[in-house]
Amino acid sequence: MAKSKQIPESESKTAKNGAKHDAKDEQPEETTIEFLASLASVLVTGLFIITFVLQAFEIPSGSMENTLLIGDHVFVNREQFAPPASALGKLLPYRTPKNDEVAVFVSPLQPGLFLVKRIIGIPGDHLRLRDGVVYRNGKKLEEPFTLHKPADQRSVYANNFPSVPPEGEGVPPGWAMTQSQYVENGELVVPPGHFFGMGDNRDNSFDSRFFGLIPQENLIGRPMFIYWSFETPEGQYEHTAFSERIGFLLHTILHFFDKTVWSRTFKVVR
């Protein structure tokens, strides 16, 4: 009987390695067209996210301290609170804001001005403040995130809303005249399709106590996280002169590393 010929181990390894090299050699290289198609898909995905999902905002005032500081730059999830478009309504998970969530919206008084406040009341809620304490549907809210001035420096109107009349409190005429139609038994009842928002810095916030209810169509989205924070003096964003803006831009470039608040980078907004 003929014996089968065995391949020496060294030759066997050589053969296997050769087969591996052949397999690698047989893999087709990516063509220029395939590379451009891959790049285009990445760009389209990024453009979709920027257009429909995320938007960058910067915080210009201290009304939300210490949750959000002047100079915080945040990414806002635009798709959650915005009214659903017919083409994207089924694709993106739209929903209305929940109580105690932070929201970005267009000012009811100044179209084009973006504001950020915390949602304190949703449709159907009964709200009142007593000495700065918020009561929602009869229950006292525990709000450890809020800031308050000393009692003798607080606005009696803002801290006892809506029982104190708005006259002489800097309340715009429109809200001063219509506010009473939403008040029942000393409480403001949030109507359908509207929300009530207040700043966490309660005594330094121009919010729904002053400008009125927030229509649902004014909602932009929910701040997700701070992607960059830079030490910015109060009132900096009120400067509109070109020379002042250029000066602050140069200041930012020169002091990027020592004035960036690194501890706030990627901090989630709650």
PDB file of C-alpha atoms in Angstrom:
ATOM      1  CA  MET A   1       0.000   0.000   0.000  1.00  0.00           C
ATOM      2  CA  ALA A   2       1.299   3.405  -0.966  1.00  0.00           C
ATOM      3  CA  LYS A   3       1.900   5.773   1.882  1.00  0.00           C
ATOM      4  CA  SER A   4       0.515   9.315   1.666  1.00  0.00           C
ATOM      5  CA  LYS A   5       3.173  11.934   1.454  1.00  0.00           C
ATOM      6  CA  GLN A   6       3.240  14.324   4.437  1.00  0.00           C
ATOM      7  CA  ILE A   7       4.161  17.978   3.938  1.00  0.00           C
ATOM      8  CA  PRO A   8       6.886  19.173   6.268  1.00  0.00           C
ATOM      9  CA  GLU A   9       5.672  21.640   8.920  1.00  0.00           C
ATOM     10  CA  SER A  10       7.783  24.493   7.556  1.00  0.00           C
ATOM     11  CA  GLU A  11       6.379  23.992   4.062  1.00  0.00           C
ATOM     12  CA  SER A  12       2.852  23.792   5.502  1.00  0.00           C
ATOM     13  CA  LYS A  13       3.235  27.154   7.254  1.00  0.00           C
ATOM     14  CA  THR A  14       4.670  28.662   4.111  1.00  0.00           C
ATOM     15  CA  ALA A  15       1.725  27.416   2.105  1.00  0.00           C
ATOM     16  CA  LYS A  16      -0.774  28.787   4.610  1.00  0.00           C
ATOM     17  CA  ASN A  17       0.960  32.175   4.738  1.00  0.00           C
ATOM     18  CA  GLY A  18       1.004  32.267   0.998  1.00  0.00           C
ATOM     19  CA  ALA A  19      -2.728  31.575   0.912  1.00  0.00           C
ATOM     20  CA  LYS A  20      -3.326  34.427   3.348  1.00  0.00           C
ATOM     21  CA  HIS A  21      -1.272  36.801   1.240  1.00  0.00           C
ATOM     22  CA  ASP A  22      -3.171  35.695  -1.845  1.00  0.00           C
ATOM     23  CA  ALA A  23      -6.483  36.375  -0.060  1.00  0.00           C
ATOM     24  CA  LYS A  24      -5.312  39.847   0.917  1.00  0.00           C
ATOM     25  CA  ASP A  25      -4.068  40.518  -2.576  1.00  0.00           C
ATOM     26  CA  GLU A  26      -7.456  39.523  -3.946  1.00  0.00           C
ATOM     27  CA  GLN A  27      -9.345  42.143  -1.852  1.00  0.00           C
ATOM     28  CA  PRO A  28     -10.351  45.008  -4.132  1.00  0.00           C
ATOM     29  CA  GLU A  29      -9.083  48.480  -3.281  1.00  0.00           C
ATOM     30  CA  GLU A  30     -11.608  51.279  -2.681  1.00  0.00           C
ATOM     31  CA  THR A  31     -12.081  53.325  -5.804  1.00  0.00           C
ATOM     32  CA  THR A  32     -12.233  57.113  -5.919  1.00  0.00           C
ATOM     33  CA  ILE A  33     -15.957  56.985  -6.625  1.00  0.00           C
ATOM     34  CA  GLU A  34     -16.575  54.718  -3.613  1.00  0.00           C
ATOM     35  CA  PHE A  35     -14.524  57.042  -1.379  1.00  0.00           C
ATOM     36  CA  LEU A  36     -16.474  60.091  -2.543  1.00  0.00           C
ATOM     37  CA  ALA A  37     -19.762  58.243  -1.984  1.00  0.00           C
ATOM     38  CA  SER A  38     -18.719  57.383   1.588  1.00  0.00           C
ATOM     39  CA  LEU A  39     -17.655  60.975   2.234  1.00  0.00           C
ATOM     40  CA  ALA A  40     -20.930  62.279   0.831  1.00  0.00           C
ATOM     41  CA  SER A  41     -22.960  59.997   3.113  1.00  0.00           C
ATOM     42  CA  VAL A  42     -21.045  61.289   6.168  1.00  0.00           C
ATOM     43  CA  LEU A  43     -21.599  64.910   5.107  1.00  0.00           C
ATOM     44  CA  VAL A  44     -25.304  64.337   4.443  1.00  0.00           C
ATOM     45  CA  THR A  45     -25.712  62.688   7.865  1.00  0.00           C
ATOM     46  CA  GLY A  46     -23.904  65.563   9.558  1.00  0.00           C
ATOM     47  CA  LEU A  47     -25.968  68.142   7.680  1.00  0.00           C
ATOM     48  CA  PHE A  48     -29.170  66.342   8.674  1.00  0.00           C
ATOM     49  CA  ILE A  49     -28.163  66.363  12.355  1.00  0.00           C
ATOM     50  CA  ILE A  50     -27.217  70.057  12.294  1.00  0.00           C
ATOM     51  CA  THR A  51     -30.361  71.038  10.375  1.00  0.00           C
ATOM     52  CA  PHE A  52     -32.995  68.984  12.152  1.00  0.00           C
ATOM     53  CA  VAL A  53     -31.546  67.658  15.419  1.00  0.00           C
ATOM     54  CA  LEU A  54     -28.848  69.842  17.024  1.00  0.00           C
ATOM     55  CA  GLN A  55     -28.281  73.574  17.223  1.00  0.00           C
ATOM     56  CA  ALA A  56     -25.625  75.498  19.119  1.00  0.00           C
ATOM     57  CA  PHE A  57     -26.610  78.301  21.486  1.00  0.00           C
ATOM     58  CA  GLU A  58     -24.672  80.533  23.844  1.00  0.00           C
ATOM     59  CA  ILE A  59     -26.010  81.781  27.173  1.00  0.00           C
ATOM     60  CA  PRO A  60     -26.014  85.613  27.296  1.00  0.00           C
ATOM     61  CA  SER A  61     -27.512  86.288  30.737  1.00  0.00           C
ATOM     62  CA  GLY A  62     -27.458  85.007  34.307  1.00  0.00           C
ATOM     63  CA  SER A  63     -31.182  84.208  34.561  1.00  0.00           C
ATOM     64  CA  MET A  64     -30.482  80.441  34.724  1.00  0.00           C
ATOM     65  CA  GLU A  65     -27.566  80.500  37.193  1.00  0.00           C
ATOM     66  CA  ASN A  66     -26.173  78.230  38.452  1.00  0.00           C
ATOM     67  CA  THR A  67     -27.590  75.684  36.019  1.00  0.00           C
ATOM     68  CA  LEU A  68     -26.350  77.707  33.044  1.00  0.00           C
ATOM     69  CA  LEU A  69     -23.793  80.507  33.285  1.00  0.00           C
ATOM     70  CA  ILE A  70     -23.053  83.468  31.053  1.00  0.00           C
ATOM     71  CA  GLY A  71     -20.605  82.190  28.445  1.00  0.00           C
ATOM     72  CA  ASP A  72     -21.851  78.591  28.446  1.00  0.00           C
ATOM     73  CA  HIS A  73     -22.228  77.192  24.930  1.00  0.00           C
ATOM     74  CA  VAL A  74     -24.788  74.405  24.666  1.00  0.00           C
ATOM     75  CA  PHE A  75     -26.061  71.972  22.093  1.00  0.00           C
ATOM     76  CA  VAL A  76     -29.846  71.996  21.926  1.00  0.00           C
ATOM     77  CA  ASN A  77     -31.891  69.002  20.855  1.00  0.00           C
ATOM     78  CA  ARG A  78     -34.208  70.694  18.368  1.00  0.00           C
ATOM     79  CA  GLU A  79     -36.263  67.674  17.403  1.00  0.00           C
ATOM     80  CA  GLN A  80     -37.895  66.908  20.756  1.00  0.00           C
ATOM     81  CA  PHE A  81     -40.095  69.925  21.432  1.00  0.00           C
ATOM     82  CA  ALA A  82     -40.559  71.398  17.965  1.00  0.00           C
ATOM     83  CA  PRO A  83     -43.914  70.861  16.230  1.00  0.00           C
ATOM     84  CA  PRO A  84     -43.509  67.807  13.934  1.00  0.00           C
ATOM     85  CA  ALA A  85     -43.110  68.452  10.233  1.00  0.00           C
ATOM     86  CA  SER A  86     -45.251  66.306   7.968  1.00  0.00           C
ATOM     87  CA  ALA A  87     -42.222  64.688   6.339  1.00  0.00           C
ATOM     88  CA  LEU A  88     -40.361  63.950   9.584  1.00  0.00           C
ATOM     89  CA  GLY A  89     -43.153  63.518  12.105  1.00  0.00           C
ATOM     90  CA  LYS A  90     -42.950  59.725  12.080  1.00  0.00           C
ATOM     91  CA  LEU A  91     -39.171  59.601  11.836  1.00  0.00           C
ATOM     92  CA  LEU A  92     -38.230  61.781  14.829  1.00  0.00           C
ATOM     93  CA  PRO A  93     -39.619  61.287  18.376  1.00  0.00           C
ATOM     94  CA  TYR A  94     -41.373  64.602  18.980  1.00  0.00           C
ATOM     95  CA  ARG A  95     -42.964  65.224  22.377  1.00  0.00           C
ATOM     96  CA  THR A  96     -44.090  68.112  24.559  1.00  0.00           C
ATOM     97  CA  PRO A  97     -41.918  69.373  27.435  1.00  0.00           C
ATOM     98  CA  LYS A  98     -42.270  67.902  30.891  1.00  0.00           C
ATOM     99  CA  ASN A  99     -42.310  69.855  34.120  1.00  0.00           C
ATOM    100  CA  ASP A 100     -38.888  70.898  35.442  1.00  0.00           C
ATOM    101  CA  GLU A 101     -37.167  70.433  32.072  1.00  0.00           C
ATOM    102  CA  VAL A 102     -35.038  73.252  30.681  1.00  0.00           C
ATOM    103  CA  ALA A 103     -36.241  74.554  27.315  1.00  0.00           C
ATOM    104  CA  VAL A 104     -35.111  77.012  24.639  1.00  0.00           C
ATOM    105  CA  PHE A 105     -37.875  79.005  22.956  1.00  0.00           C
ATOM    106  CA  VAL A 106     -38.584  82.159  20.985  1.00  0.00           C
ATOM    107  CA  SER A 107     -39.616  85.082  23.178  1.00  0.00           C
ATOM    108  CA  PRO A 108     -43.374  85.767  23.029  1.00  0.00           C
ATOM    109  CA  LEU A 109     -42.550  89.499  23.138  1.00  0.00           C
ATOM    110  CA  GLN A 110     -39.592  89.700  20.756  1.00  0.00           C
ATOM    111  CA  PRO A 111     -39.689  87.381  17.727  1.00  0.00           C
ATOM    112  CA  GLY A 112     -36.154  86.308  16.874  1.00  0.00           C
ATOM    113  CA  LEU A 113     -34.939  86.498  20.492  1.00  0.00           C
ATOM    114  CA  PHE A 114     -34.134  83.089  21.965  1.00  0.00           C
ATOM    115  CA  LEU A 115     -34.654  82.501  25.684  1.00  0.00           C
ATOM    116  CA  VAL A 116     -33.873  79.584  27.975  1.00  0.00           C
ATOM    117  CA  LYS A 117     -35.956  78.857  31.083  1.00  0.00           C
ATOM    118  CA  ARG A 118     -37.153  75.931  33.160  1.00  0.00           C
ATOM    119  CA  ILE A 119     -40.677  74.666  32.491  1.00  0.00           C
ATOM    120  CA  ILE A 120     -42.644  75.076  35.710  1.00  0.00           C
ATOM    121  CA  GLY A 121     -46.149  74.524  34.378  1.00  0.00           C
ATOM    122  CA  ILE A 122     -47.649  72.482  31.535  1.00  0.00           C
ATOM    123  CA  PRO A 123     -51.249  72.688  30.238  1.00  0.00           C
ATOM    124  CA  GLY A 124     -53.753  72.172  33.035  1.00  0.00           C
ATOM    125  CA  ASP A 125     -51.358  72.938  35.912  1.00  0.00           C
ATOM    126  CA  HIS A 126     -52.414  75.307  38.716  1.00  0.00           C
ATOM    127  CA  LEU A 127     -49.525  77.540  39.827  1.00  0.00           C
ATOM    128  CA  ARG A 128     -48.894  80.071  42.570  1.00  0.00           C
ATOM    129  CA  LEU A 129     -45.901  81.509  44.427  1.00  0.00           C
ATOM    130  CA  ARG A 130     -45.840  82.428  48.088  1.00  0.00           C
ATOM    131  CA  ASP A 131     -42.752  84.224  49.368  1.00  0.00           C
ATOM    132  CA  GLY A 132     -40.749  82.783  46.488  1.00  0.00           C
ATOM    133  CA  VAL A 133     -41.906  79.188  46.987  1.00  0.00           C
ATOM    134  CA  VAL A 134     -43.664  77.568  44.023  1.00  0.00           C
ATOM    135  CA  TYR A 135     -46.818  75.529  44.551  1.00  0.00           C
ATOM    136  CA  ARG A 136     -47.951  73.371  41.637  1.00  0.00           C
ATOM    137  CA  ASN A 137     -51.358  71.741  41.846  1.00  0.00           C
ATOM    138  CA  GLY A 138     -51.361  72.425  45.581  1.00  0.00           C
ATOM    139  CA  LYS A 139     -47.958  70.823  46.245  1.00  0.00           C
ATOM    140  CA  LYS A 140     -44.877  72.728  47.364  1.00  0.00           C
ATOM    141  CA  LEU A 141     -41.956  72.233  44.965  1.00  0.00           C
ATOM    142  CA  GLU A 142     -38.488  71.356  46.237  1.00  0.00           C
ATOM    143  CA  GLU A 143     -36.111  73.219  43.920  1.00  0.00           C
ATOM    144  CA  PRO A 144     -32.505  72.939  45.108  1.00  0.00           C
ATOM    145  CA  PHE A 145     -31.252  74.375  41.797  1.00  0.00           C
ATOM    146  CA  THR A 146     -32.743  77.860  42.373  1.00  0.00           C
ATOM    147  CA  LEU A 147     -31.015  81.048  43.573  1.00  0.00           C
ATOM    148  CA  HIS A 148     -32.738  83.774  45.604  1.00  0.00           C
ATOM    149  CA  LYS A 149     -31.827  87.258  46.767  1.00  0.00           C
ATOM    150  CA  PRO A 150     -32.257  88.198  50.440  1.00  0.00           C
ATOM    151  CA  ALA A 151     -35.949  88.548  51.306  1.00  0.00           C
ATOM    152  CA  ASP A 152     -35.820  92.352  51.566  1.00  0.00           C
ATOM    153  CA  GLN A 153     -34.459  92.638  47.991  1.00  0.00           C
ATOM    154  CA  ARG A 154     -37.079  90.501  46.279  1.00  0.00           C
ATOM    155  CA  SER A 155     -39.939  91.671  44.089  1.00  0.00           C
ATOM    156  CA  VAL A 156     -43.199  91.258  46.008  1.00  0.00           C
ATOM    157  CA  TYR A 157     -45.041  90.712  42.710  1.00  0.00           C
ATOM    158  CA  ALA A 158     -42.640  88.078  41.307  1.00  0.00           C
ATOM    159  CA  ASN A 159     -42.446  86.136  44.571  1.00  0.00           C
ATOM    160  CA  ASN A 160     -46.202  86.139  45.229  1.00  0.00           C
ATOM    161  CA  PHE A 161     -47.460  85.565  41.698  1.00  0.00           C
ATOM    162  CA  PRO A 162     -50.301  85.875  40.674  1.00  0.00           C
ATOM    163  CA  SER A 163     -51.983  87.222  43.845  1.00  0.00           C
ATOM    164  CA  VAL A 164     -50.174  90.603  43.661  1.00  0.00           C
ATOM    165  CA  PRO A 165     -51.430  92.923  40.878  1.00  0.00           C
ATOM    166  CA  PRO A 166     -48.884  93.498  38.082  1.00  0.00           C
ATOM    167  CA  GLU A 167     -49.358  97.265  37.913  1.00  0.00           C
ATOM    168  CA  GLY A 168     -46.124  99.175  38.375  1.00  0.00           C
ATOM    169  CA  GLU A 169     -43.978  96.019  38.215  1.00  0.00           C
ATOM    170  CA  GLY A 170     -42.562  96.461  34.718  1.00  0.00           C
ATOM    171  CA  VAL A 171     -45.005  93.957  33.245  1.00  0.00           C
ATOM    172  CA  PRO A 172     -45.751  94.580  29.529  1.00  0.00           C
ATOM    173  CA  PRO A 173     -49.282  95.965  28.987  1.00  0.00           C
ATOM    174  CA  GLY A 174     -50.491  92.946  27.037  1.00  0.00           C
ATOM    175  CA  TRP A 175     -49.746  90.438  29.813  1.00  0.00           C
ATOM    176  CA  ALA A 176     -50.862  92.863  32.543  1.00  0.00           C
ATOM    177  CA  MET A 177     -54.310  93.115  30.912  1.00  0.00           C
ATOM    178  CA  THR A 178     -54.818  89.432  30.019  1.00  0.00           C
ATOM    179  CA  GLN A 179     -53.214  87.758  33.050  1.00  0.00           C
ATOM    180  CA  SER A 180     -56.401  87.808  35.128  1.00  0.00           C
ATOM    181  CA  GLN A 181     -58.327  85.665  32.635  1.00  0.00           C
ATOM    182  CA  TYR A 182     -56.086  82.694  33.507  1.00  0.00           C
ATOM    183  CA  VAL A 183     -56.360  83.130  37.293  1.00  0.00           C
ATOM    184  CA  GLU A 184     -58.727  80.973  39.369  1.00  0.00           C
ATOM    185  CA  ASN A 185     -58.855  81.088  43.170  1.00  0.00           C
ATOM    186  CA  GLY A 186     -55.514  82.873  43.360  1.00  0.00           C
ATOM    187  CA  GLU A 187     -53.739  80.412  41.030  1.00  0.00           C
ATOM    188  CA  LEU A 188     -52.731  80.686  37.398  1.00  0.00           C
ATOM    189  CA  VAL A 189     -54.145  77.851  35.287  1.00  0.00           C
ATOM    190  CA  VAL A 190     -51.951  77.053  32.277  1.00  0.00           C
ATOM    191  CA  PRO A 191     -54.190  76.858  29.180  1.00  0.00           C
ATOM    192  CA  PRO A 192     -53.920  74.217  26.414  1.00  0.00           C
ATOM    193  CA  GLY A 193     -51.025  74.681  24.001  1.00  0.00           C
ATOM    194  CA  HIS A 194     -49.031  76.865  26.411  1.00  0.00           C
ATOM    195  CA  PHE A 195     -46.323  76.534  29.053  1.00  0.00           C
ATOM    196  CA  PHE A 196     -45.104  78.562  32.023  1.00  0.00           C
ATOM    197  CA  GLY A 197     -41.340  79.032  32.406  1.00  0.00           C
ATOM    198  CA  MET A 198     -39.100  80.613  35.018  1.00  0.00           C
ATOM    199  CA  GLY A 199     -35.365  81.124  35.408  1.00  0.00           C
ATOM    200  CA  ASP A 200     -33.463  79.273  38.111  1.00  0.00           C
ATOM    201  CA  ASN A 201     -32.047  82.621  39.259  1.00  0.00           C
ATOM    202  CA  ARG A 202     -35.534  83.542  40.431  1.00  0.00           C
ATOM    203  CA  ASP A 203     -34.940  87.168  41.400  1.00  0.00           C
ATOM    204  CA  ASN A 204     -32.907  87.977  38.293  1.00  0.00           C
ATOM    205  CA  SER A 205     -35.079  86.450  35.595  1.00  0.00           C
ATOM    206  CA  PHE A 206     -37.454  88.059  33.109  1.00  0.00           C
ATOM    207  CA  ASP A 207     -39.757  85.098  32.574  1.00  0.00           C
ATOM    208  CA  SER A 208     -43.413  84.038  32.330  1.00  0.00           C
ATOM    209  CA  ARG A 209     -44.277  86.079  35.387  1.00  0.00           C
ATOM    210  CA  PHE A 210     -43.445  89.143  33.288  1.00  0.00           C
ATOM    211  CA  PHE A 211     -43.846  88.267  29.605  1.00  0.00           C
ATOM    212  CA  GLY A 212     -46.646  85.715  29.919  1.00  0.00           C
ATOM    213  CA  LEU A 213     -47.269  82.192  28.706  1.00  0.00           C
ATOM    214  CA  ILE A 214     -45.066  80.386  26.183  1.00  0.00           C
ATOM    215  CA  PRO A 215     -46.972  79.150  23.101  1.00  0.00           C
ATOM    216  CA  GLN A 216     -46.045  75.616  22.100  1.00  0.00           C
ATOM    217  CA  GLU A 217     -45.129  76.766  18.589  1.00  0.00           C
ATOM    218  CA  ASN A 218     -42.405  78.987  20.094  1.00  0.00           C
ATOM    219  CA  LEU A 219     -40.500  76.028  21.536  1.00  0.00           C
ATOM    220  CA  ILE A 220     -37.109  75.302  19.967  1.00  0.00           C
ATOM    221  CA  GLY A 221     -35.711  72.398  21.969  1.00  0.00           C
ATOM    222  CA  ARG A 222     -34.025  71.064  25.088  1.00  0.00           C
ATOM    223  CA  PRO A 223     -30.413  71.906  26.011  1.00  0.00           C
ATOM    224  CA  MET A 224     -28.457  68.646  26.159  1.00  0.00           C
ATOM    225  CA  PHE A 225     -24.948  69.504  27.346  1.00  0.00           C
ATOM    226  CA  ILE A 226     -22.382  72.285  27.550  1.00  0.00           C
ATOM    227  CA  TYR A 227     -19.725  71.772  24.882  1.00  0.00           C
ATOM    228  CA  TRP A 228     -17.683  74.845  25.825  1.00  0.00           C
ATOM    229  CA  SER A 229     -17.775  77.480  28.577  1.00  0.00           C
ATOM    230  CA  PHE A 230     -15.805  80.714  28.578  1.00  0.00           C
ATOM    231  CA  GLU A 231     -15.552  83.262  31.412  1.00  0.00           C
ATOM    232  CA  THR A 232     -17.688  86.115  30.109  1.00  0.00           C
ATOM    233  CA  PRO A 233     -18.495  89.330  31.999  1.00  0.00           C
ATOM    234  CA  GLU A 234     -22.145  90.167  32.604  1.00  0.00           C
ATOM    235  CA  GLY A 235     -23.553  92.429  29.902  1.00  0.00           C
ATOM    236  CA  GLN A 236     -20.967  91.409  27.307  1.00  0.00           C
ATOM    237  CA  TYR A 237     -23.613  90.195  24.860  1.00  0.00           C
ATOM    238  CA  GLU A 238     -25.420  93.530  25.080  1.00  0.00           C
ATOM    239  CA  HIS A 239     -22.522  95.205  23.266  1.00  0.00           C
ATOM    240  CA  THR A 240     -23.507  95.579  19.621  1.00  0.00           C
ATOM    241  CA  ALA A 241     -20.775  97.892  18.284  1.00  0.00           C
ATOM    242  CA  PHE A 242     -18.548  96.187  15.718  1.00  0.00           C
ATOM    243  CA  SER A 243     -15.364  97.311  17.473  1.00  0.00           C
ATOM    244  CA  GLU A 244     -16.576  95.854  20.793  1.00  0.00           C
ATOM    245  CA  ARG A 245     -17.392  92.510  19.196  1.00  0.00           C
ATOM    246  CA  ILE A 246     -14.015  92.343  17.469  1.00  0.00           C
ATOM    247  CA  GLY A 247     -12.315  93.240  20.743  1.00  0.00           C
ATOM    248  CA  PHE A 248     -14.068  90.427  22.612  1.00  0.00           C
ATOM    249  CA  LEU A 249     -13.241  87.999  19.788  1.00  0.00           C
ATOM    250  CA  LEU A 250      -9.550  88.837  20.110  1.00  0.00           C
ATOM    251  CA  HIS A 251      -9.852  88.517  23.896  1.00  0.00           C
ATOM    252  CA  THR A 252     -11.368  85.049  23.457  1.00  0.00           C
ATOM    253  CA  ILE A 253      -8.563  83.938  21.148  1.00  0.00           C
ATOM    254  CA  LEU A 254      -5.819  85.252  23.430  1.00  0.00           C
ATOM    255  CA  HIS A 255      -7.355  83.798  26.594  1.00  0.00           C
ATOM    256  CA  PHE A 256      -8.880  80.629  25.191  1.00  0.00           C
ATOM    257  CA  PHE A 257      -6.943  78.310  27.479  1.00  0.00           C
ATOM    258  CA  ASP A 258      -6.845  80.304  30.725  1.00  0.00           C
ATOM    259  CA  LYS A 259     -10.446  81.625  30.553  1.00  0.00           C
ATOM    260  CA  THR A 260     -12.137  78.437  29.369  1.00  0.00           C
ATOM    261  CA  VAL A 261     -14.015  76.811  32.246  1.00  0.00           C
ATOM    262  CA  TRP A 262     -12.840  73.276  31.607  1.00  0.00           C
ATOM    263  CA  SER A 263     -14.821  71.814  34.506  1.00  0.00           C
ATOM    264  CA  ARG A 264     -18.079  72.641  32.705  1.00  0.00           C
ATOM    265  CA  THR A 265     -17.094  70.999  29.414  1.00  0.00           C
ATOM    266  CA  PHE A 266     -19.568  68.252  28.434  1.00  0.00           C
ATOM    267  CA  LYS A 267     -21.654  68.911  31.543  1.00  0.00           C
ATOM    268  CA  VAL A 268     -25.205  67.630  31.056  1.00  0.00           C
ATOM    269  CA  VAL A 269     -27.940  70.233  31.521  1.00  0.00           C
ATOM    270  CA  ARG A 270     -30.524  69.111  34.087  1.00  0.00           C
TER     271      ARG A 270
END
